[in-house]
């Protein structure tokens, strides 16, 4: 891959240092999770070792079943979620072969009128493929708070830049079935309403009241119902 900055073309020492820093920033921008040092590192899901990622299973114990899952064939229970949404993930937990490969996939089903509340994936870009239904999908650009939203039909694809606030809403007359992929095996999930009003310990009520221009009583009411 070619880069817009060539370290060899830099002159003075201070300029070379600057070029190296720019080069390293570019490397960080094009890479997702750290590169693997072998073809695969099938996750040892029984290990108690805490680390960045998951420990590798002995290659002699690896089998083809570690590289597949059937969990996405059926949706989770939508009716049990008050927001009318359910998710089923293909991750290193149920598909150990994904470990260290820097990707994961999620099946998302939404009932009529269902929503996926505003949230953020701090470690990954998200790409969405609509299999069935009609969904309004949007993200907010961070520097100007501009909303980029689109109504998607079956067969459409939408991309959400890494770290941006985004949401989804079923605006059709039937359930939505979509597949979501991330360029990280652990993209992170920060649900904005829950993070704001249901953190532990809680954010001071005065901070929330002033931030959202609501009263202390309204903060308390939201916390009881979120």
mmCIF file of C-alpha atoms in Angstrom:
data_model
loop_
_atom_site.group_PDB
_atom_site.id
_atom_site.type_symbol
_atom_site.label_atom_id
_atom_site.label_comp_id
_atom_site.label_asym_id
_atom_site.label_seq_id
_atom_site.Cartn_x
_atom_site.Cartn_y
_atom_site.Cartn_z
ATOM 1 C CA UNK A 1 0.000 0.000 0.000
ATOM 2 C CA UNK A 2 1.307 3.463 -0.904
ATOM 3 C CA UNK A 3 1.282 6.284 1.615
ATOM 4 C CA UNK A 4 1.064 10.034 0.895
ATOM 5 C CA UNK A 5 4.137 10.545 3.102
ATOM 6 C CA UNK A 6 7.494 8.991 2.210
ATOM 7 C CA UNK A 7 9.917 8.830 5.139
ATOM 8 C CA UNK A 8 12.881 8.463 2.788
ATOM 9 C CA UNK A 9 12.037 11.756 1.080
ATOM 10 C CA UNK A 10 12.151 13.739 4.324
ATOM 11 C CA UNK A 11 15.157 15.960 4.885
ATOM 12 C CA UNK A 12 16.246 17.407 8.217
ATOM 13 C CA UNK A 13 16.131 15.358 11.420
ATOM 14 C CA UNK A 14 13.177 17.273 12.873
ATOM 15 C CA UNK A 15 11.269 16.829 9.632
ATOM 16 C CA UNK A 16 12.062 13.097 9.651
ATOM 17 C CA UNK A 17 10.625 12.806 13.164
ATOM 18 C CA UNK A 18 7.478 14.570 12.002
ATOM 19 C CA UNK A 19 7.242 12.252 8.995
ATOM 20 C CA UNK A 20 7.576 9.198 11.233
ATOM 21 C CA UNK A 21 4.790 10.459 13.498
ATOM 22 C CA UNK A 22 2.509 11.082 10.502
ATOM 23 C CA UNK A 23 3.392 7.651 9.105
ATOM 24 C CA UNK A 24 2.503 5.955 12.398
ATOM 25 C CA UNK A 25 -0.816 7.827 12.569
ATOM 26 C CA UNK A 26 -1.642 6.657 9.040
ATOM 27 C CA UNK A 27 -0.847 3.067 9.991
ATOM 28 C CA UNK A 28 -3.216 3.390 12.961
ATOM 29 C CA UNK A 29 -5.972 4.764 10.731
ATOM 30 C CA UNK A 30 -5.916 1.909 8.211
ATOM 31 C CA UNK A 31 -5.638 -0.923 10.718
ATOM 32 C CA UNK A 32 -8.373 -2.321 12.929
ATOM 33 C CA UNK A 33 -7.415 -4.801 15.628
ATOM 34 C CA UNK A 34 -3.708 -5.745 15.966
ATOM 35 C CA UNK A 35 -2.435 -8.057 13.230
ATOM 36 C CA UNK A 36 -2.305 -11.761 14.074
ATOM 37 C CA UNK A 37 1.084 -13.500 14.119
ATOM 38 C CA UNK A 38 -0.308 -16.775 12.754
ATOM 39 C CA UNK A 39 -3.069 -17.954 10.426
ATOM 40 C CA UNK A 40 -5.501 -18.319 13.296
ATOM 41 C CA UNK A 41 -5.738 -18.187 17.056
ATOM 42 C CA UNK A 42 -8.896 -20.098 17.942
ATOM 43 C CA UNK A 43 -10.169 -18.759 21.253
ATOM 44 C CA UNK A 44 -9.867 -20.928 24.328
ATOM 45 C CA UNK A 45 -13.272 -20.026 25.739
ATOM 46 C CA UNK A 46 -12.644 -21.999 28.928
ATOM 47 C CA UNK A 47 -9.512 -20.112 29.896
ATOM 48 C CA UNK A 48 -9.638 -17.807 32.937
ATOM 49 C CA UNK A 49 -6.731 -15.696 31.690
ATOM 50 C CA UNK A 50 -7.723 -12.025 31.254
ATOM 51 C CA UNK A 51 -6.040 -10.406 28.269
ATOM 52 C CA UNK A 52 -6.584 -8.166 25.248
ATOM 53 C CA UNK A 53 -8.539 -10.647 23.144
ATOM 54 C CA UNK A 54 -8.678 -14.316 24.099
ATOM 55 C CA UNK A 55 -5.947 -16.935 24.683
ATOM 56 C CA UNK A 56 -5.249 -19.330 21.818
ATOM 57 C CA UNK A 57 -6.335 -22.932 21.846
ATOM 58 C CA UNK A 58 -3.626 -25.484 21.123
ATOM 59 C CA UNK A 59 -3.639 -25.846 17.299
ATOM 60 C CA UNK A 60 -3.757 -29.620 17.711
ATOM 61 C CA UNK A 61 -7.159 -29.251 19.382
ATOM 62 C CA UNK A 62 -8.642 -27.050 16.645
ATOM 63 C CA UNK A 63 -11.364 -28.460 14.391
ATOM 64 C CA UNK A 64 -13.529 -27.072 11.541
ATOM 65 C CA UNK A 65 -16.438 -26.521 13.950
ATOM 66 C CA UNK A 66 -14.470 -23.713 15.611
ATOM 67 C CA UNK A 67 -14.822 -21.655 12.428
ATOM 68 C CA UNK A 68 -18.629 -21.715 12.114
ATOM 69 C CA UNK A 69 -21.815 -21.005 14.035
ATOM 70 C CA UNK A 70 -25.494 -21.574 13.343
ATOM 71 C CA UNK A 71 -26.664 -19.050 15.944
ATOM 72 C CA UNK A 72 -27.665 -16.445 13.355
ATOM 73 C CA UNK A 73 -30.216 -18.706 11.649
ATOM 74 C CA UNK A 74 -32.995 -17.585 13.983
ATOM 75 C CA UNK A 75 -33.704 -14.266 15.731
ATOM 76 C CA UNK A 76 -33.656 -13.835 19.474
ATOM 77 C CA UNK A 77 -36.916 -13.091 21.274
ATOM 78 C CA UNK A 78 -38.059 -9.645 20.140
ATOM 79 C CA UNK A 79 -41.191 -9.592 22.305
ATOM 80 C CA UNK A 80 -39.084 -9.717 25.445
ATOM 81 C CA UNK A 81 -37.453 -6.380 24.646
ATOM 82 C CA UNK A 82 -39.485 -3.195 25.298
ATOM 83 C CA UNK A 83 -37.639 -1.452 22.447
ATOM 84 C CA UNK A 84 -38.719 -4.130 19.982
ATOM 85 C CA UNK A 85 -35.208 -5.199 18.999
ATOM 86 C CA UNK A 86 -33.112 -8.345 19.379
ATOM 87 C CA UNK A 87 -29.514 -9.185 18.524
ATOM 88 C CA UNK A 88 -27.599 -12.417 17.986
ATOM 89 C CA UNK A 89 -23.831 -12.139 17.554
ATOM 90 C CA UNK A 90 -21.225 -14.264 15.855
ATOM 91 C CA UNK A 91 -18.239 -13.517 18.061
ATOM 92 C CA UNK A 92 -15.231 -15.297 19.500
ATOM 93 C CA UNK A 93 -17.525 -16.633 22.240
ATOM 94 C CA UNK A 94 -19.692 -18.788 19.971
ATOM 95 C CA UNK A 95 -17.331 -18.841 16.971
ATOM 96 C CA UNK A 96 -13.842 -19.177 18.490
ATOM 97 C CA UNK A 97 -12.148 -19.075 15.091
ATOM 98 C CA UNK A 98 -12.910 -15.343 14.879
ATOM 99 C CA UNK A 99 -10.412 -14.622 17.649
ATOM 100 C CA UNK A 100 -7.679 -12.173 16.507
ATOM 101 C CA UNK A 101 -9.148 -11.891 12.982
ATOM 102 C CA UNK A 102 -10.509 -8.405 13.676
ATOM 103 C CA UNK A 103 -14.120 -8.963 12.593
ATOM 104 C CA UNK A 104 -17.505 -9.939 13.994
ATOM 105 C CA UNK A 105 -21.107 -10.086 12.751
ATOM 106 C CA UNK A 106 -24.475 -9.492 14.390
ATOM 107 C CA UNK A 107 -27.996 -10.409 13.339
ATOM 108 C CA UNK A 108 -30.414 -7.597 14.254
ATOM 109 C CA UNK A 109 -34.204 -8.068 14.206
ATOM 110 C CA UNK A 110 -36.635 -5.223 14.857
ATOM 111 C CA UNK A 111 -40.384 -5.412 15.412
ATOM 112 C CA UNK A 112 -42.713 -2.938 13.699
ATOM 113 C CA UNK A 113 -42.068 0.412 15.381
ATOM 114 C CA UNK A 114 -38.983 -0.946 17.113
ATOM 115 C CA UNK A 115 -35.888 1.172 17.646
ATOM 116 C CA UNK A 116 -32.203 0.701 18.332
ATOM 117 C CA UNK A 117 -31.460 3.686 20.609
ATOM 118 C CA UNK A 118 -28.560 6.081 19.971
ATOM 119 C CA UNK A 119 -25.288 4.298 20.675
ATOM 120 C CA UNK A 120 -21.589 4.294 19.841
ATOM 121 C CA UNK A 121 -19.064 1.630 18.817
ATOM 122 C CA UNK A 122 -15.793 3.172 19.935
ATOM 123 C CA UNK A 123 -13.515 0.600 18.315
ATOM 124 C CA UNK A 124 -15.057 -0.219 14.943
ATOM 125 C CA UNK A 125 -16.677 0.921 11.730
ATOM 126 C CA UNK A 126 -20.068 -0.700 11.139
ATOM 127 C CA UNK A 127 -21.593 -1.825 7.840
ATOM 128 C CA UNK A 128 -25.260 -2.817 7.678
ATOM 129 C CA UNK A 129 -27.023 -5.004 5.103
ATOM 130 C CA UNK A 130 -30.834 -4.992 5.129
ATOM 131 C CA UNK A 131 -32.188 -8.470 4.401
ATOM 132 C CA UNK A 132 -35.874 -7.741 5.016
ATOM 133 C CA UNK A 133 -37.981 -4.713 5.941
ATOM 134 C CA UNK A 134 -37.620 -0.938 5.914
ATOM 135 C CA UNK A 135 -35.436 0.882 8.410
ATOM 136 C CA UNK A 136 -34.413 4.485 9.030
ATOM 137 C CA UNK A 137 -30.707 4.523 9.832
ATOM 138 C CA UNK A 138 -28.581 7.531 10.727
ATOM 139 C CA UNK A 139 -25.357 8.731 12.316
ATOM 140 C CA UNK A 140 -24.223 12.120 13.645
ATOM 141 C CA UNK A 141 -20.966 13.646 12.433
ATOM 142 C CA UNK A 142 -18.909 14.760 15.430
ATOM 143 C CA UNK A 143 -17.569 18.168 14.404
ATOM 144 C CA UNK A 144 -20.838 19.852 13.343
ATOM 145 C CA UNK A 145 -23.505 17.504 14.780
ATOM 146 C CA UNK A 146 -24.847 17.007 11.256
ATOM 147 C CA UNK A 147 -27.188 14.035 10.916
ATOM 148 C CA UNK A 148 -26.700 11.679 7.972
ATOM 149 C CA UNK A 149 -29.834 9.529 7.733
ATOM 150 C CA UNK A 150 -31.302 7.274 5.102
ATOM 151 C CA UNK A 151 -34.348 5.053 4.701
ATOM 152 C CA UNK A 152 -33.106 1.602 3.742
ATOM 153 C CA UNK A 153 -34.960 -1.202 1.970
ATOM 154 C CA UNK A 154 -34.111 -4.871 1.516
ATOM 155 C CA UNK A 155 -30.819 -5.174 -0.360
ATOM 156 C CA UNK A 156 -29.476 -1.776 0.744
ATOM 157 C CA UNK A 157 -26.146 -1.306 2.512
ATOM 158 C CA UNK A 158 -25.244 1.516 4.921
ATOM 159 C CA UNK A 159 -21.934 2.297 6.621
ATOM 160 C CA UNK A 160 -21.421 3.992 9.999
ATOM 161 C CA UNK A 161 -17.999 5.567 10.639
ATOM 162 C CA UNK A 162 -16.103 4.413 13.704
ATOM 163 C CA UNK A 163 -17.028 6.133 16.954
ATOM 164 C CA UNK A 164 -20.050 8.073 15.647
ATOM 165 C CA UNK A 165 -23.392 8.249 17.421
ATOM 166 C CA UNK A 166 -26.024 6.322 15.437
ATOM 167 C CA UNK A 167 -29.509 4.801 15.678
ATOM 168 C CA UNK A 168 -31.995 2.653 13.761
ATOM 169 C CA UNK A 169 -35.802 2.637 13.577
ATOM 170 C CA UNK A 170 -38.189 0.229 11.888
ATOM 171 C CA UNK A 171 -40.404 2.506 9.773
ATOM 172 C CA UNK A 172 -42.040 -0.250 7.730
ATOM 173 C CA UNK A 173 -45.046 -2.524 8.125
ATOM 174 C CA UNK A 174 -43.164 -5.735 8.884
ATOM 175 C CA UNK A 175 -40.241 -6.878 10.968
ATOM 176 C CA UNK A 176 -36.726 -5.843 9.958
ATOM 177 C CA UNK A 177 -33.975 -8.420 9.543
ATOM 178 C CA UNK A 178 -30.470 -7.039 9.024
ATOM 179 C CA UNK A 179 -26.879 -8.245 9.215
ATOM 180 C CA UNK A 180 -24.241 -5.987 10.726
ATOM 181 C CA UNK A 181 -20.471 -6.440 10.397
ATOM 182 C CA UNK A 182 -17.652 -4.737 12.323
ATOM 183 C CA UNK A 183 -13.929 -4.468 11.635
ATOM 184 C CA UNK A 184 -13.148 -5.480 15.218
ATOM 185 C CA UNK A 185 -13.824 -8.630 17.187
ATOM 186 C CA UNK A 186 -14.857 -6.376 20.075
ATOM 187 C CA UNK A 187 -16.290 -3.113 18.655
ATOM 188 C CA UNK A 188 -17.580 -1.818 21.979
ATOM 189 C CA UNK A 189 -21.161 -0.778 22.673
ATOM 190 C CA UNK A 190 -22.083 2.405 24.541
ATOM 191 C CA UNK A 191 -25.853 2.827 24.826
ATOM 192 C CA UNK A 192 -26.214 6.586 25.279
ATOM 193 C CA UNK A 193 -29.482 6.614 27.297
ATOM 194 C CA UNK A 194 -28.288 3.839 29.622
ATOM 195 C CA UNK A 195 -24.793 5.262 29.966
ATOM 196 C CA UNK A 196 -26.232 8.678 30.833
ATOM 197 C CA UNK A 197 -28.986 7.691 33.236
ATOM 198 C CA UNK A 198 -28.174 4.178 34.427
ATOM 199 C CA UNK A 199 -24.419 4.190 35.023
ATOM 200 C CA UNK A 200 -23.015 2.726 38.233
ATOM 201 C CA UNK A 201 -22.282 4.769 40.208
ATOM 202 C CA UNK A 202 -24.645 7.291 38.726
ATOM 203 C CA UNK A 203 -23.700 10.572 37.093
ATOM 204 C CA UNK A 204 -24.679 13.425 39.471
ATOM 205 C CA UNK A 205 -28.279 14.483 38.927
ATOM 206 C CA UNK A 206 -27.283 18.162 38.664
ATOM 207 C CA UNK A 207 -24.951 17.357 35.775
ATOM 208 C CA UNK A 208 -27.664 15.475 33.895
ATOM 209 C CA UNK A 209 -30.296 18.121 34.593
ATOM 210 C CA UNK A 210 -28.144 20.924 33.214
ATOM 211 C CA UNK A 211 -26.834 18.858 30.291
ATOM 212 C CA UNK A 212 -30.309 17.879 29.067
ATOM 213 C CA UNK A 213 -32.130 21.044 30.227
ATOM 214 C CA UNK A 214 -34.493 19.088 32.460
ATOM 215 C CA UNK A 215 -35.399 19.183 36.141
ATOM 216 C CA UNK A 216 -33.971 17.025 38.903
ATOM 217 C CA UNK A 217 -37.351 15.312 39.202
ATOM 218 C CA UNK A 218 -37.303 14.486 35.499
ATOM 219 C CA UNK A 219 -33.836 12.971 35.916
ATOM 220 C CA UNK A 220 -35.183 10.779 38.691
ATOM 221 C CA UNK A 221 -38.207 9.757 36.594
ATOM 222 C CA UNK A 222 -36.019 8.780 33.667
ATOM 223 C CA UNK A 223 -33.757 6.716 35.915
ATOM 224 C CA UNK A 224 -36.749 4.810 37.236
ATOM 225 C CA UNK A 225 -38.025 3.944 33.778
ATOM 226 C CA UNK A 226 -34.893 3.366 31.729
#
